[in-house]
XYZ file of C-alpha atoms in Angstrom:
574
model
C 24.437 -19.770 57.773
C 27.188 -17.404 57.033
C 27.549 -19.166 53.336
C 23.116 -19.024 53.374
C 24.039 -14.992 54.226
C 27.071 -14.814 52.103
C 24.346 -15.594 48.905
C 21.265 -13.522 49.867
C 23.903 -10.548 49.524
C 25.157 -11.313 46.578
C 21.449 -12.187 45.182
C 20.545 -8.742 46.661
C 23.620 -7.130 45.132
C 22.263 -8.421 41.350
C 19.361 -7.120 41.865
C 20.191 -3.966 42.986
C 22.679 -3.281 40.024
C 19.852 -4.889 37.805
C 17.298 -2.145 38.737
C 20.125 0.578 38.795
C 20.642 -0.105 35.199
C 17.339 -0.186 34.419
C 16.674 3.067 36.285
C 19.768 4.923 34.679
C 18.816 4.038 31.542
C 15.079 5.353 32.032
C 16.649 8.298 33.403
C 19.632 8.686 30.468
C 16.714 8.586 27.454
C 14.655 11.307 29.403
C 18.294 13.110 29.513
C 18.548 12.849 26.217
C 15.415 13.939 24.645
C 15.983 16.937 26.866
C 12.093 17.441 25.950
C 9.515 18.295 29.158
C 6.803 15.160 28.489
C 6.638 11.452 28.527
C 4.952 11.948 24.729
C 1.727 10.655 26.013
C -1.842 12.467 25.186
C -2.166 13.474 28.526
C 1.382 14.216 28.617
C 2.796 15.512 25.550
C 5.837 16.229 25.057
C 6.239 19.707 24.962
C 8.179 22.345 22.741
C 8.867 25.579 24.835
C 11.587 27.184 22.949
C 13.658 27.295 19.696
C 16.184 25.101 21.170
C 13.872 22.272 21.657
C 12.364 22.939 18.563
C 15.706 22.493 17.177
C 16.593 19.131 19.234
C 12.735 17.821 18.196
C 14.180 17.749 14.407
C 17.438 16.230 15.636
C 15.859 13.581 17.407
C 13.380 13.106 14.580
C 16.796 13.087 11.645
C 18.476 10.703 14.157
C 15.708 8.201 13.403
C 13.428 8.862 16.003
C 9.763 8.906 14.503
C 7.921 9.896 17.731
C 5.454 7.275 15.837
C 2.401 7.516 18.569
C 3.391 10.542 20.436
C 2.188 13.775 21.045
C 4.703 16.929 20.734
C 3.127 19.905 21.552
C 4.293 23.682 20.942
C 3.240 25.815 23.725
C 4.508 29.146 22.789
C 5.390 30.931 19.548
C 8.963 30.308 18.268
C 11.100 33.270 17.175
C 14.415 32.366 15.443
C 15.244 36.420 14.841
C 17.907 35.977 17.551
C 19.584 33.272 16.158
C 21.619 35.321 13.279
C 22.454 33.968 9.876
C 21.841 30.036 11.524
C 19.376 28.261 8.412
C 16.587 25.305 10.182
C 17.074 21.864 8.526
C 13.357 19.862 8.295
C 12.198 17.795 10.281
C 12.989 14.528 8.679
C 14.584 13.533 4.692
C 12.468 11.261 2.568
C 16.086 10.471 1.228
C 17.418 9.156 4.348
C 14.177 7.525 5.329
C 13.704 9.755 8.233
C 10.198 11.277 9.205
C 8.194 12.713 12.195
C 5.180 10.199 12.415
C 2.930 11.562 15.959
C 0.818 14.487 16.601
C 2.414 17.747 16.313
C 0.378 20.392 17.873
C 0.795 23.524 17.651
C -2.039 24.709 19.925
C -2.489 28.016 17.923
C 0.823 28.893 17.930
C 3.483 29.850 15.162
C 6.950 29.902 14.294
C 8.619 33.867 12.649
C 11.594 34.311 11.089
C 12.146 30.712 10.089
C 15.012 30.367 7.243
C 15.337 26.850 5.173
C 17.781 26.775 2.604
C 18.166 22.778 0.547
C 19.455 21.344 -2.471
C 15.731 20.142 -2.243
C 13.002 19.429 -0.209
C 13.060 22.575 1.620
C 10.135 22.812 4.172
C 9.460 23.219 7.415
C 9.354 19.250 7.690
C 10.515 17.212 5.149
C 8.606 14.136 5.648
C 5.830 12.974 7.648
C 3.516 10.412 8.211
C 1.746 11.719 10.977
C -0.478 14.779 11.810
C 0.228 18.630 11.913
C -2.065 20.299 13.262
C -2.947 23.949 14.737
C 0.216 25.811 13.292
C 1.318 28.690 11.392
C 4.233 29.766 9.786
C 4.241 33.800 10.330
C 7.262 34.996 8.436
C 10.642 33.753 7.472
C 12.271 32.099 4.097
C 12.297 28.863 2.667
C 14.299 27.896 -0.314
C 15.384 25.356 -2.633
C 17.068 24.689 -6.126
C 14.664 22.162 -6.575
C 11.372 22.194 -4.617
C 10.283 23.960 -1.718
C 7.266 23.771 0.702
C 5.991 26.274 3.691
C 4.666 23.327 6.455
C 5.673 19.936 4.653
C 7.715 18.442 1.498
C 6.936 14.803 1.701
C 4.151 12.281 2.851
C 5.224 9.132 3.705
C 2.535 6.285 2.521
C -1.421 8.162 2.557
C -2.546 8.647 6.590
C -0.520 11.755 6.770
C -2.440 15.329 7.938
C -2.405 18.704 7.738
C -5.035 20.455 9.527
C -5.709 23.906 10.601
C -2.820 25.584 8.916
C -1.001 28.376 7.460
C 2.348 29.672 5.920
C 3.435 33.376 5.383
C 6.621 32.904 4.213
C 8.363 33.373 1.172
C 9.084 29.968 -0.459
C 11.445 30.343 -3.149
C 12.158 26.716 -5.816
C 11.864 25.587 -9.046
C 8.567 23.725 -8.169
C 7.258 26.058 -4.979
C 4.281 25.175 -2.606
C 2.716 27.235 0.308
C 1.665 24.354 2.180
C 3.419 20.463 0.913
C 5.248 19.946 -1.922
C 4.757 16.183 -2.883
C 2.122 14.739 -0.456
C -0.227 11.425 -0.538
C -1.707 12.224 2.457
C -4.482 14.884 3.771
C -4.785 18.858 3.711
C -8.150 20.579 5.460
C -8.817 23.996 6.401
C -5.199 25.552 5.594
C -4.363 28.840 4.309
C -1.350 30.352 2.276
C -0.624 33.790 1.928
C 2.917 33.729 1.703
C 4.716 34.494 -1.858
C 5.823 31.457 -3.963
C 8.210 32.765 -6.645
C 9.073 30.120 -8.876
C 10.222 30.125 -12.652
C 8.288 26.951 -13.252
C 5.373 26.449 -10.560
C 3.836 28.333 -7.397
C 1.480 27.219 -6.182
C -0.497 28.148 -2.973
C -1.393 24.779 -1.398
C 0.394 21.282 -3.237
C 2.229 20.652 -5.681
C 1.963 17.283 -7.036
C 0.619 14.087 -5.152
C -1.177 10.768 -6.724
C -3.612 10.287 -4.097
C -3.786 13.653 -2.007
C -7.066 14.385 -0.402
C -7.386 18.438 -0.112
C -10.482 20.026 1.573
C -11.178 23.619 2.638
C -8.327 25.688 0.839
C -7.562 28.816 0.380
C -4.266 30.922 -1.586
C -3.612 33.567 -3.417
C -2.139 31.115 -5.840
C -3.534 28.604 -7.625
C -4.152 25.537 -5.572
C -2.917 22.243 -7.116
C -0.463 21.984 -9.005
C -0.983 19.934 -12.852
C 0.865 17.084 -11.614
C -2.599 17.056 -8.948
C -4.126 13.675 -8.659
C -6.110 13.539 -5.816
C -9.181 14.642 -4.709
C -9.683 18.503 -4.551
C -13.092 20.134 -2.721
C -13.705 23.192 -1.579
C -10.574 25.441 -2.085
C -9.997 28.843 -3.511
C -7.975 31.759 -4.773
C -8.657 34.482 -2.347
C -7.507 37.870 -2.844
C -4.897 39.436 -0.799
C -7.171 41.800 0.376
C -9.398 39.433 1.277
C -10.935 40.209 4.761
C -9.932 38.672 7.345
C -13.152 38.387 9.400
C -15.149 36.942 6.444
C -12.263 34.001 6.582
C -11.896 33.807 9.713
C -15.911 32.659 10.267
C -15.211 30.052 7.478
C -12.905 28.624 9.027
C -14.500 28.551 12.376
C -17.437 26.949 10.307
C -15.153 24.624 8.484
C -13.608 23.891 11.951
C -16.755 22.872 13.303
C -17.488 20.050 10.382
C -14.834 18.179 11.176
C -15.447 18.604 14.915
C -18.829 17.369 13.713
C -17.494 14.491 11.311
C -14.866 13.560 13.808
C -12.102 14.692 12.017
C -10.798 16.802 15.295
C -11.361 16.606 18.153
C -13.137 19.480 19.759
C -10.332 19.258 22.288
C -7.917 20.039 20.122
C -9.028 22.230 17.784
C -8.272 26.185 18.163
C -10.641 28.417 16.180
C -9.583 32.155 14.650
C -10.379 35.487 15.085
C -9.759 38.824 12.988
C -8.586 41.353 16.133
C -5.403 41.195 14.487
C -4.969 39.961 11.103
C -6.328 36.558 10.770
C -4.805 34.988 13.511
C -5.369 31.765 15.910
C -7.365 32.428 18.839
C -5.821 30.747 21.445
C -7.673 32.257 24.304
C -9.632 28.849 24.056
C -12.598 30.332 26.137
C -13.223 33.208 24.706
C -14.974 30.851 21.197
C -18.073 28.807 21.876
C -18.554 26.791 19.006
C -22.050 24.695 18.467
C -22.169 21.674 20.979
C -24.471 20.049 18.512
C -21.446 19.729 16.135
C -19.440 17.552 19.007
C -18.705 14.664 17.145
C -17.985 12.595 19.987
C -21.443 13.154 21.328
C -23.544 12.190 18.515
C -23.422 9.316 16.731
C -25.941 7.385 18.802
C -29.146 5.696 17.461
C -30.598 8.248 19.462
C -28.806 11.587 18.647
C -27.195 10.385 15.084
C -24.805 12.620 13.713
C -26.865 14.782 11.174
C -26.330 15.004 6.849
C -28.121 17.996 5.967
C -26.209 18.976 2.910
C -23.828 18.184 -0.488
C -21.131 19.708 1.542
C -22.005 17.396 4.684
C -21.658 14.060 2.689
C -18.408 15.339 0.975
C -17.290 15.932 4.223
C -18.044 12.431 5.776
C -16.955 11.259 2.430
C -13.840 12.792 3.171
C -13.434 11.559 6.559
C -14.076 7.839 5.413
C -11.183 8.083 2.701
C -8.978 9.526 5.494
C -9.335 6.174 7.687
C -12.294 7.102 10.170
C -14.829 3.923 10.308
C -17.571 5.167 11.904
C -18.231 1.267 13.831
C -21.277 1.823 15.291
C -21.934 5.165 14.896
C -24.995 6.500 13.489
C -26.215 8.394 10.425
C -29.082 10.513 9.510
C -29.978 12.077 6.479
C -32.189 14.728 6.996
C -33.125 16.183 3.722
C -33.492 15.524 0.328
C -29.881 16.507 -1.535
C -29.530 17.848 -5.055
C -25.370 15.973 -5.746
C -25.810 17.898 -9.306
C -23.590 20.259 -9.106
C -20.296 17.706 -8.394
C -18.899 14.631 -10.387
C -19.075 12.306 -6.799
C -16.010 10.226 -5.912
C -17.491 6.817 -4.013
C -17.518 6.846 -0.373
C -14.170 4.938 0.914
C -11.479 3.168 -0.880
C -10.501 -0.483 -1.473
C -6.733 -0.111 -2.056
C -5.973 1.629 0.925
C -9.312 -0.483 2.696
C -11.027 2.515 3.534
C -14.453 1.308 4.832
C -17.575 3.034 6.111
C -18.829 0.818 8.667
C -21.861 2.708 10.639
C -25.294 2.874 10.168
C -26.672 5.335 7.383
C -29.937 6.361 7.618
C -31.560 7.973 4.479
C -34.369 8.810 6.378
C -36.615 8.149 3.373
C -34.717 11.290 1.537
C -33.171 11.312 -2.204
C -29.942 11.741 -3.368
C -30.622 13.471 -6.547
C -28.555 13.800 -9.790
C -25.672 12.088 -8.518
C -23.415 11.737 -11.407
C -20.268 9.349 -11.252
C -17.638 8.162 -13.291
C -14.829 5.609 -12.341
C -13.090 2.059 -12.519
C -15.572 1.605 -8.915
C -19.191 3.289 -10.162
C -21.420 3.923 -6.592
C -22.652 5.502 -3.377
C -20.223 3.893 -1.907
C -17.518 2.126 -3.284
C -16.479 -0.275 -0.319
C -18.982 -0.558 2.508
C -18.725 -2.074 5.582
C -21.774 -1.442 7.452
C -25.610 -1.193 7.295
C -27.670 1.696 4.790
C -31.196 2.151 4.606
C -34.553 4.318 3.682
C -32.458 5.787 0.628
C -33.749 6.288 -2.255
C -30.448 7.856 -4.778
C -32.754 8.895 -7.657
C -31.886 10.568 -11.296
C -28.206 9.082 -10.992
C -25.714 8.571 -14.175
C -23.517 5.423 -13.388
C -20.476 4.801 -16.106
C -17.975 2.229 -14.823
C -15.803 -0.378 -15.455
C -17.359 -1.957 -12.703
C -20.990 -0.139 -11.222
C -23.268 -0.719 -7.943
C -25.743 1.932 -7.610
C -25.802 2.013 -3.675
C -22.388 -0.155 -3.234
C -19.435 -0.939 -5.740
C -18.446 -4.208 -3.174
C -19.018 -5.415 0.423
C -16.429 -5.969 3.388
C -17.435 -7.877 6.394
C -21.008 -8.238 6.832
C -22.998 -5.060 5.804
C -26.841 -4.445 4.639
C -28.682 -2.915 2.577
C -32.226 -2.749 3.147
C -35.296 -0.524 2.166
C -33.330 0.940 -0.536
C -34.218 2.456 -4.350
C -31.788 3.511 -7.251
C -33.763 5.419 -10.224
C -31.283 6.282 -13.548
C -28.709 5.192 -16.005
C -26.350 2.762 -15.104
C -23.761 2.122 -17.473
C -20.929 -0.701 -17.178
C -17.920 -1.283 -19.376
C -17.015 -5.623 -17.286
C -20.344 -5.088 -15.137
C -22.672 -4.122 -12.420
C -25.518 -3.973 -10.723
C -28.744 -1.011 -9.800
C -28.190 -1.927 -5.987
C -24.092 -3.523 -5.243
C -21.801 -5.162 -7.887
C -20.373 -7.810 -5.930
C -22.051 -7.778 -1.940
C -19.834 -11.353 -1.137
C -21.284 -12.310 2.419
C -23.597 -9.067 3.498
C -27.441 -9.045 2.031
C -29.656 -7.042 0.222
C -33.461 -6.834 1.350
C -36.582 -5.242 0.297
C -35.054 -2.959 -2.553
C -35.940 -2.152 -6.255
C -34.188 -0.032 -9.015
C -35.671 1.573 -12.003
C -32.965 1.846 -14.339
C -31.675 2.167 -17.791
C -29.110 -0.655 -17.698
C -26.294 -0.146 -20.505
C -23.603 -3.047 -21.246
C -23.453 -5.635 -18.693
C -26.058 -4.818 -15.806
C -27.864 -6.239 -13.508
C -31.338 -5.182 -12.028
C -29.915 -5.729 -8.355
C -26.375 -7.492 -8.216
C -23.924 -8.580 -10.296
C -21.577 -10.676 -8.120
C -22.200 -12.647 -5.156
C -23.641 -11.979 -1.926
C -25.231 -14.380 1.618
C -28.336 -13.258 0.601
C -31.020 -11.099 -1.643
C -34.662 -11.315 -0.668
C -37.582 -9.022 -1.604
C -36.094 -7.127 -4.563
C -37.463 -6.572 -7.756
C -35.873 -4.308 -11.225
C -37.420 -3.705 -14.196
C -34.122 -5.123 -15.767
C -34.387 -7.870 -17.332
C -31.714 -10.023 -14.888
C -32.221 -9.394 -11.326
C -29.113 -11.432 -10.548
C -27.081 -13.624 -11.929
C -26.893 -16.369 -9.499
C -30.247 -18.100 -9.310
C -29.551 -19.946 -5.461
C -29.113 -17.064 -3.334
C -32.209 -14.861 -4.096
C -35.623 -14.960 -2.871
C -39.446 -13.695 -3.331
C -37.214 -11.395 -6.345
C -37.509 -11.231 -10.089
C -38.203 -8.950 -13.132
C -41.541 -6.675 -12.827
C -42.247 -3.941 -15.160
C -42.082 -0.427 -15.184
C -46.002 -0.008 -14.499
C -46.157 -3.138 -12.056
C -43.402 -0.555 -10.191
C -45.503 2.372 -9.970
C -48.111 1.195 -8.558
C -50.360 0.740 -5.509
C -49.974 -2.603 -4.959
C -46.311 -2.206 -5.643
C -45.872 -0.332 -2.426
C -48.354 -2.278 -0.644
C -45.646 -5.530 -1.306
C -43.075 -3.335 -0.061
C -44.640 -2.727 3.272
C -45.931 -6.375 4.073
C -42.373 -7.135 3.227
C -41.134 -4.979 5.814
C -43.193 -6.772 8.023
C -42.268 -10.213 7.263
C -38.829 -10.605 6.528
C -37.266 -10.772 10.019
C -33.947 -10.040 9.319
C -34.883 -6.239 9.007
C -34.966 -4.074 12.486
C -38.959 -3.166 12.487
C -37.791 -0.261 14.349
C -35.274 1.321 11.180
C -37.666 1.630 8.830
C -39.873 3.699 6.949
C -42.474 2.229 4.917
C -43.727 3.153 1.094
C -46.256 5.146 -0.314
C -47.560 5.568 -4.203
C -48.806 9.179 -4.968
C -51.096 8.447 -8.028
C -50.734 12.388 -9.158
C -47.047 12.314 -10.221
C -47.218 8.229 -10.458
C -44.389 7.729 -7.798
C -43.068 5.596 -5.298
C -41.749 6.949 -2.296
C -41.128 6.937 1.395
C -43.757 8.255 3.982
C -42.406 9.522 6.754
C -44.598 7.569 9.493
C -44.556 8.975 12.422
C -46.480 6.895 14.101
C -45.610 3.499 12.994
C -47.260 0.905 15.242
C -50.540 2.826 13.657
C -49.612 2.157 10.789
C -48.425 -1.884 11.532
C -51.917 -2.502 12.452
C -53.079 -0.618 9.050
C -51.323 -3.577 7.407
C -52.458 -6.444 9.487
C -55.852 -5.114 8.995
C -55.439 -4.931 4.960
C -53.604 -8.559 4.884
C -55.078 -10.882 7.660
C -53.574 -13.776 5.673
C -50.200 -12.706 7.025
C -51.619 -12.392 10.779
C -48.733 -15.580 11.633
C -46.067 -13.107 10.589
C -47.628 -9.808 11.359
C -48.815 -10.331 15.207
C -45.333 -11.448 16.198
C -43.661 -8.933 14.523
C -45.920 -6.115 16.116
C -45.548 -7.583 19.587
C -41.500 -7.671 19.395
C -41.661 -4.007 17.805
C -44.046 -3.173 20.892
C -41.974 -4.427 23.566
C -38.638 -3.145 22.171
C -40.029 0.021 21.758
C -41.340 0.608 25.538
C -37.925 -1.476 26.681
C -36.235 1.519 24.460
C -37.941 4.143 26.297
C -37.871 3.137 29.821
C -34.081 2.667 29.226
C -33.747 5.975 28.761
C -35.913 7.287 31.257
């Protein structure tokens, strides 16, 4: 009995010691970090003092990347009380240390910041995460080589600086207000700090190979000569720019970013001009357009709308940043003239940036789409569905060309679409897609002026090509996967008979979701084929049924299923 007690007692001591060690280790780790919070989104690490920011910098520079963690600054940080103190950048690209979490300034700023380094002087030396809603209000950042305001380098191409500004003076051989060499994304940032240098003085970024910049404003030139990324809506502003005007622009930009889910409405901090342009930290005093809340939009009943060329560009930015929009619905509400821009395709194959949602063209056109590059197409990489889209009067030139999409990813579908214009491929291309592997192309047509090695519909492989037509001699080089598809003349395409056939195909092709597609119409006066804005699809189906009784065996089941699905959907909503 006593021996058993000793055994149980001994086992209990071991268990107690083990639990004590675990508890001690947990407490000691928290004690070493010296920051409130646990790094979760709900309870982020807090930066409340200068000492907190210094300790955070030391943690990162010792190798803690904070990957997946959230850090929030809860007040303005002023370094003026630390006389002659020089802050070291957070992260060092040479030493392999960097910040990989999310740093939310919460609309606060850092003032009287002094940084002096031999190279790569900036608040963040290296970052692969997100820096948002943060300002550098005043200070001096200098280097004998390169100096920047918010960040020196990105690690990889997923880093993001959004809704930030710089007013500090930047000194260096190369000086930039926001970032030096940054292959990530910069959005809705501005700089009015002086960039003083004998070499390059730039407002936003010095150089990069693949950075994206959108909505950036500076009193100096925005990008350097070695900037090879994408830059949209970036302008040089006057030092005397009206603060109210700029705050309205910045807030409008943020609403777009919320709409397309680049930043959440909970994280966004808006602007006002009560005491000069600054953050509006009273989050309840600004009411943004609720229809832009991307978290509540994107359903079949409430799609995210594409209304302008600016919407298209922000949408492309978001996909190229890495938002896939899986199961998210988009609706183009107007004809969009893209002639004012040189279009870069949506998505990125090398970086595996893919659109995986649903793009409904709404029977509208994208006009004068100009593309010139290695992979030319409206989408570079498509993993979702595109339908009811008319790309009209396009000019595409590339090594490889695909009018709607260059390449597929997964099992996408393109149906009920068309492409017109001039397409030229140095190697090979297709009017709808170049290589669509496991994807399907259905009820599409092209009326193009092909140059070089162009096929009317698809140049590479596809799971299925069905009911597709083109004026080009070669519709597709693989005859075994195409069904009821081929070449017809331009006169045949621009005819009422062709439109009738397209509409019959919509009903008889069971792979096409009938509740999503819009029928076609022929316009005799202009001899054009266009979409018909059908407000009463059931009546339309009945009219097709009456005029095509020979197809009755296909039409009746489709009509029944369509009506049944519509009633079920409406009853679910009710």
